[in-house]
Tab-separated table of C-alpha atoms in Angstrom:
chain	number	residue	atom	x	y	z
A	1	UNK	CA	-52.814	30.847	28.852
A	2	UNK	CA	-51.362	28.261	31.336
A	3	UNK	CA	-49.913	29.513	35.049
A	4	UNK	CA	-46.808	28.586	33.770
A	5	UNK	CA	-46.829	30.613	30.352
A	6	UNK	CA	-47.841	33.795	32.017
A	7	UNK	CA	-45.351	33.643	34.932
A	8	UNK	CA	-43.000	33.361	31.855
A	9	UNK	CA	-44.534	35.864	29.957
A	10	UNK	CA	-44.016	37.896	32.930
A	11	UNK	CA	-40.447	37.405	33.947
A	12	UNK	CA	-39.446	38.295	30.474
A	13	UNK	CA	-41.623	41.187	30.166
A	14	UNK	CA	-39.945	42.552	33.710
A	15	UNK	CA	-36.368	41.491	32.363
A	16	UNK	CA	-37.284	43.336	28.984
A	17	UNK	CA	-38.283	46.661	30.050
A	18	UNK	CA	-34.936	47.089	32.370
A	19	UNK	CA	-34.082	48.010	28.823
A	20	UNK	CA	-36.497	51.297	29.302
A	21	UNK	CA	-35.608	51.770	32.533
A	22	UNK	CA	-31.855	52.350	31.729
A	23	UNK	CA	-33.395	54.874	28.908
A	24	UNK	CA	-35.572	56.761	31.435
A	25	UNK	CA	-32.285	56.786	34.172
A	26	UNK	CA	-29.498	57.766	32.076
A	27	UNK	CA	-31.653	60.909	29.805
A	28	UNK	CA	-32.830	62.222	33.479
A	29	UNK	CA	-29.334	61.423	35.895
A	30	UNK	CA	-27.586	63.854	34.148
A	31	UNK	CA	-29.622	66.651	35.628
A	32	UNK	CA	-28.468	66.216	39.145
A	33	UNK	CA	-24.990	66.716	37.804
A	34	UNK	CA	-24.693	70.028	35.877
A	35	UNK	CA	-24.046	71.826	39.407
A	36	UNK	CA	-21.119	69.902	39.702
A	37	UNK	CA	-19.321	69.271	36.121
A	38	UNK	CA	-19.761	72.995	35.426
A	39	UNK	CA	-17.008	74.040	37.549
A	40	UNK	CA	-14.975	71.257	37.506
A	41	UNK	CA	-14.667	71.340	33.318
A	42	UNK	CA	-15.122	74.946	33.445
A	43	UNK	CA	-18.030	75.118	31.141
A	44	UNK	CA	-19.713	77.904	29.927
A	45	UNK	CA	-24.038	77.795	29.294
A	46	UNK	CA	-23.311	76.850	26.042
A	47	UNK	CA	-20.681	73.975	25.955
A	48	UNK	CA	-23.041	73.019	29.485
A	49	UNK	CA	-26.084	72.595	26.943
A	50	UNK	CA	-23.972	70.829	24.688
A	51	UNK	CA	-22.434	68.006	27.202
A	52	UNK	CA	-25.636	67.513	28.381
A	53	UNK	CA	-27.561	66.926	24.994
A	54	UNK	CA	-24.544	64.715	24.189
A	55	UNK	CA	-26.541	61.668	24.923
A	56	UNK	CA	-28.880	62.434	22.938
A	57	UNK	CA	-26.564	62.874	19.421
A	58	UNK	CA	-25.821	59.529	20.303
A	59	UNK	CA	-28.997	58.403	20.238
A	60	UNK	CA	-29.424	59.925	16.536
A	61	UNK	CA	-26.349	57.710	15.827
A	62	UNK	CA	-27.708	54.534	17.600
A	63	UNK	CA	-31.077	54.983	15.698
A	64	UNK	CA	-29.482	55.035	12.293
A	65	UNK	CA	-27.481	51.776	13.260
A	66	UNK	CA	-29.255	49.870	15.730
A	67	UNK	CA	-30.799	48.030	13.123
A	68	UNK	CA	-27.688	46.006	11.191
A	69	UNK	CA	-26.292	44.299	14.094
A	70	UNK	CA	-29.708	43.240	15.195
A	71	UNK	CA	-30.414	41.791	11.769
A	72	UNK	CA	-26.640	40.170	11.952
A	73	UNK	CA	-26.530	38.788	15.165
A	74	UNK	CA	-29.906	38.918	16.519
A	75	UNK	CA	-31.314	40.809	18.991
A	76	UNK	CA	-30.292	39.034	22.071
A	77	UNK	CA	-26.737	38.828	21.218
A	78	UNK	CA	-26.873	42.556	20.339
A	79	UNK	CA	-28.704	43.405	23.597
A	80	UNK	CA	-25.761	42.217	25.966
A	81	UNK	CA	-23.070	43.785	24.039
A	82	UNK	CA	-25.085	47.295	24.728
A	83	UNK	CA	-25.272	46.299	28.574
A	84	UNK	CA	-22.027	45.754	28.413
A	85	UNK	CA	-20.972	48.536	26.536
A	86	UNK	CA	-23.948	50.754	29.061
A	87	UNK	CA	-21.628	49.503	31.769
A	88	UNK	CA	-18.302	50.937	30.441
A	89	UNK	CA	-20.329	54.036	29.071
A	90	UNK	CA	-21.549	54.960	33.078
A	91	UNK	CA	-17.772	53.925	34.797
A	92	UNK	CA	-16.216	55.510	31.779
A	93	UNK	CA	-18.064	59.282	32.260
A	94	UNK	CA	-17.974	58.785	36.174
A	95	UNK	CA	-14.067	58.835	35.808
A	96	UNK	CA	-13.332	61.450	33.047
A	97	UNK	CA	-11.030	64.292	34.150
A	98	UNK	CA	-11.140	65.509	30.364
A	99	UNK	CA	-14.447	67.183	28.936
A	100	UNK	CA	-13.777	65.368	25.725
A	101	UNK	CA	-13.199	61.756	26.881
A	102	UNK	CA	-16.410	62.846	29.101
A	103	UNK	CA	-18.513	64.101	26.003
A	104	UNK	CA	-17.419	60.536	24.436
A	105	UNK	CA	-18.472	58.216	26.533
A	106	UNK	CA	-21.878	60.165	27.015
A	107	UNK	CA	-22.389	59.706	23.223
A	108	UNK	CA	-21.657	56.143	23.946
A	109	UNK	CA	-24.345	55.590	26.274
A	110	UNK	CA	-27.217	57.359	23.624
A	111	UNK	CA	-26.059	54.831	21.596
A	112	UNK	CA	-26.526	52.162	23.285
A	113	UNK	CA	-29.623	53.613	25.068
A	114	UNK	CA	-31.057	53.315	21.539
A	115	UNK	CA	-29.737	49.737	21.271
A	116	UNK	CA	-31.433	48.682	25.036
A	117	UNK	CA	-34.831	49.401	22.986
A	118	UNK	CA	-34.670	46.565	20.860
A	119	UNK	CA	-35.441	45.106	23.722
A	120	UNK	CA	-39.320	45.119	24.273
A	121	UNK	CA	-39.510	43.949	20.510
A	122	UNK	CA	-37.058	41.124	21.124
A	123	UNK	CA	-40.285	39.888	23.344
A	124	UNK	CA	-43.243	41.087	22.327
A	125	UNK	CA	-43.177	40.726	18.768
A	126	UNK	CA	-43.387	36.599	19.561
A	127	UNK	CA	-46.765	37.202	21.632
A	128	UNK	CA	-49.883	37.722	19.959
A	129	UNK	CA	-51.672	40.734	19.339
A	130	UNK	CA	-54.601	40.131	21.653
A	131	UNK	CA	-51.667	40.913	24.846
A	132	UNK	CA	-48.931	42.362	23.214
A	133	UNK	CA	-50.367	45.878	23.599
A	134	UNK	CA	-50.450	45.039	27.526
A	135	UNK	CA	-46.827	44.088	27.850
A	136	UNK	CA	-45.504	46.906	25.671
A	137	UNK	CA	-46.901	48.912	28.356
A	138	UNK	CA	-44.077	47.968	30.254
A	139	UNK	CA	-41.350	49.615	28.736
A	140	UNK	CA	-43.020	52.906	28.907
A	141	UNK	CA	-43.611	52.424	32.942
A	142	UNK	CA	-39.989	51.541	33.050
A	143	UNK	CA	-38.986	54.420	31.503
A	144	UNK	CA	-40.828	56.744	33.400
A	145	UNK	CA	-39.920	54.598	36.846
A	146	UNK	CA	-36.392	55.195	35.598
A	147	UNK	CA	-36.667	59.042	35.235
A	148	UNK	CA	-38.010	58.642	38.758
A	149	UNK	CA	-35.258	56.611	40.394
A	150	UNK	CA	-32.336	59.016	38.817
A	151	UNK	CA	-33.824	61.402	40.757
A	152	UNK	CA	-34.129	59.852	43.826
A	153	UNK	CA	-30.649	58.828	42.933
A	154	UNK	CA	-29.217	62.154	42.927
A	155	UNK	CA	-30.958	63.055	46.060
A	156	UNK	CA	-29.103	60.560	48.121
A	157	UNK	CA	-25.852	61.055	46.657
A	158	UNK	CA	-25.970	65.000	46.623
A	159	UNK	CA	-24.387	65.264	49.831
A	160	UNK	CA	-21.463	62.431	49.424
A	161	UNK	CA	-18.688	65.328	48.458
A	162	UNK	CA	-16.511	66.440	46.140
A	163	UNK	CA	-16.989	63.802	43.616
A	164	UNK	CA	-20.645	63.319	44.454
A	165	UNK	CA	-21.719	63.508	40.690
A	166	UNK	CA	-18.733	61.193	39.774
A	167	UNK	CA	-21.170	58.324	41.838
A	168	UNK	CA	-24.027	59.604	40.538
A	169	UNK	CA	-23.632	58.734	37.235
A	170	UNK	CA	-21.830	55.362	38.248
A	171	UNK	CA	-24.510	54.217	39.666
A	172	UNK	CA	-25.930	53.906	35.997
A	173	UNK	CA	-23.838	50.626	35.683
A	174	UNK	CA	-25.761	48.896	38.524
A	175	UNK	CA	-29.227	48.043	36.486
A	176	UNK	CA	-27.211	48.007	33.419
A	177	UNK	CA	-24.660	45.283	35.279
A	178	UNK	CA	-28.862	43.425	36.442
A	179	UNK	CA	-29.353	43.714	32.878
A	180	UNK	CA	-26.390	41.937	31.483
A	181	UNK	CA	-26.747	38.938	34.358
A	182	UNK	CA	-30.304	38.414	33.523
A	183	UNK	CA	-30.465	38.742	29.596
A	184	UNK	CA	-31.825	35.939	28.639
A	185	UNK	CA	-34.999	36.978	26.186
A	186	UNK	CA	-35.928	34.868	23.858
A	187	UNK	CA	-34.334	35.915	20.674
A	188	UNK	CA	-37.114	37.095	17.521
A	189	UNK	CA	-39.193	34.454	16.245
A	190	UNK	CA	-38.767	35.486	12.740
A	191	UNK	CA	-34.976	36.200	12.842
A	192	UNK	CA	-35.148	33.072	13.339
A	193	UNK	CA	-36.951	31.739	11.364
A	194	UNK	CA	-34.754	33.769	8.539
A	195	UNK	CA	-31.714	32.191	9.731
A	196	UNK	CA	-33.037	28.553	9.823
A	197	UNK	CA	-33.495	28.279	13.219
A	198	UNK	CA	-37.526	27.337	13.053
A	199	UNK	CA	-37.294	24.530	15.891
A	200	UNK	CA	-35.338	27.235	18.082
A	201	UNK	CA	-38.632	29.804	17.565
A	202	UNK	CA	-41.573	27.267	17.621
A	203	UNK	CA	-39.588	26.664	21.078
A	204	UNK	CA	-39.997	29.884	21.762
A	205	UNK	CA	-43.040	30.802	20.594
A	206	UNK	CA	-44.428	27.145	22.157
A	207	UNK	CA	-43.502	28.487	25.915
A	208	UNK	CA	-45.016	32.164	25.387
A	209	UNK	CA	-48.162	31.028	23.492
A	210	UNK	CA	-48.949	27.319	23.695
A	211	UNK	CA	-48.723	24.646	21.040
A	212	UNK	CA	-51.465	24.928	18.924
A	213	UNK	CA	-50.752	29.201	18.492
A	214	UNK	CA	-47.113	28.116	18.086
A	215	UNK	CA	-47.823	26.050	15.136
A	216	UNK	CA	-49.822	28.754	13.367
A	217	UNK	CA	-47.249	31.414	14.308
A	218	UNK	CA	-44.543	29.575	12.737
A	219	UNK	CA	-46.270	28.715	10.130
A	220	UNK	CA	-47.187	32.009	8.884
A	221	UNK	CA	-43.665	32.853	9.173
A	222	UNK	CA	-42.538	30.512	7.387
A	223	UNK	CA	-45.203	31.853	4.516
A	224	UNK	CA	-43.626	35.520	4.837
């Protein structure tokens, strides 16, 4: 592999696993908060347990759907209407003054958690098997390095008053806001391919794995 195809390689890889990252932030964040939105919706231990599992109903929802608009529109198209969506989700809870609309947009954001993890397959699945184990790697670090930051998070915002866990989960729309800027993944070789797009993947697969791989890759999609 060429300098030039790893720093790619690379950058992708980084920009891909913000998509774990925002998984690892937004299922720990919520911990900091449960001081905070107990009082102020009145909750008792159950409905608590319930609006903070929230996300994860959502996530049962996103994994039943997340795979028709991928198959649709491809996976990079469908990966920056869930950042954008992620950002709405995190402004939307920050602001709720009503348990319900809070509950909602919580949902929201497990669904498009679930989306964000299309992500490491929108790159990896164009790299070869001999590195793709390597790279995958990086969505699971990101996760846990997210888990990590939320708390750190919550730590330095503990202390900013009243409305304290109102910024703590806003804060959740600042990687999700990196990851809609910097979105630009390749999209799935053989989505591609499907769609009769092969110059657009041996493009693709050309800058992650050199020519002479790229010709056998999209080949052998082609053969599928």
């Amino acid at each position: 592999m060429s300098p030039s195809q790893k720093n790619y390689v690379m950058l992708i890889s980084s920009i891909a696993a913000l998509g774990g990252l925002l998984f690892g932030f937004d299922t720990a964040v919520i911990s900091g908060t449960t001081p905070f939105i107990k009082p102020f919706f009145d909750l008792n231990d159950i409905w608590l347990g319930w609006t903070v599992s929230s996300l994860l109903f959502g996530c049962i929802i996103g994994v039943i759907s997340a795979g028709k608009p991928s198959d649709l529109f491809g996976r990079k198209k469908t990966l920056m209407a869930a950042a954008f969506l992620f950002i709405i989700s995190a402004l939307g809870s920050a602001l709720a003054n009503k348990l319900s609309v809070f509950i909602i947009f919580r949902i929201t954001g497990g669904l498009e958690l679930v989306l964000l993890q299309c992500c490491h397959q929108c790159t990896f699945q164009n790299i070869t098997a001999a590195r793709r184990g390597r790279l995958v790697s990086f969505n699971q670090l990101a996760i846990v390095i997210g888990i990590l930051l939320a708390f750190i998070s919550n730590a330095l915002l503990v202390d900013t008053g009243e409305n304290n866990w109102r910024w703590m989960l806003a804060v959740m729309g600042l990687p999700a806001l990196l990851f809609f800027i910097s979105s630009f993944c390749p999209g799935k070789s053989r989505w591609l391919v499907q769609k009769g797009f092969s110059e657009k993947a041996f493009v693709i697969l050309e800058k992650i794995n050199g020519e002479s791989v790229a010709g056998l890759r999209l080949k052998a999609l082609k053969n599928q």
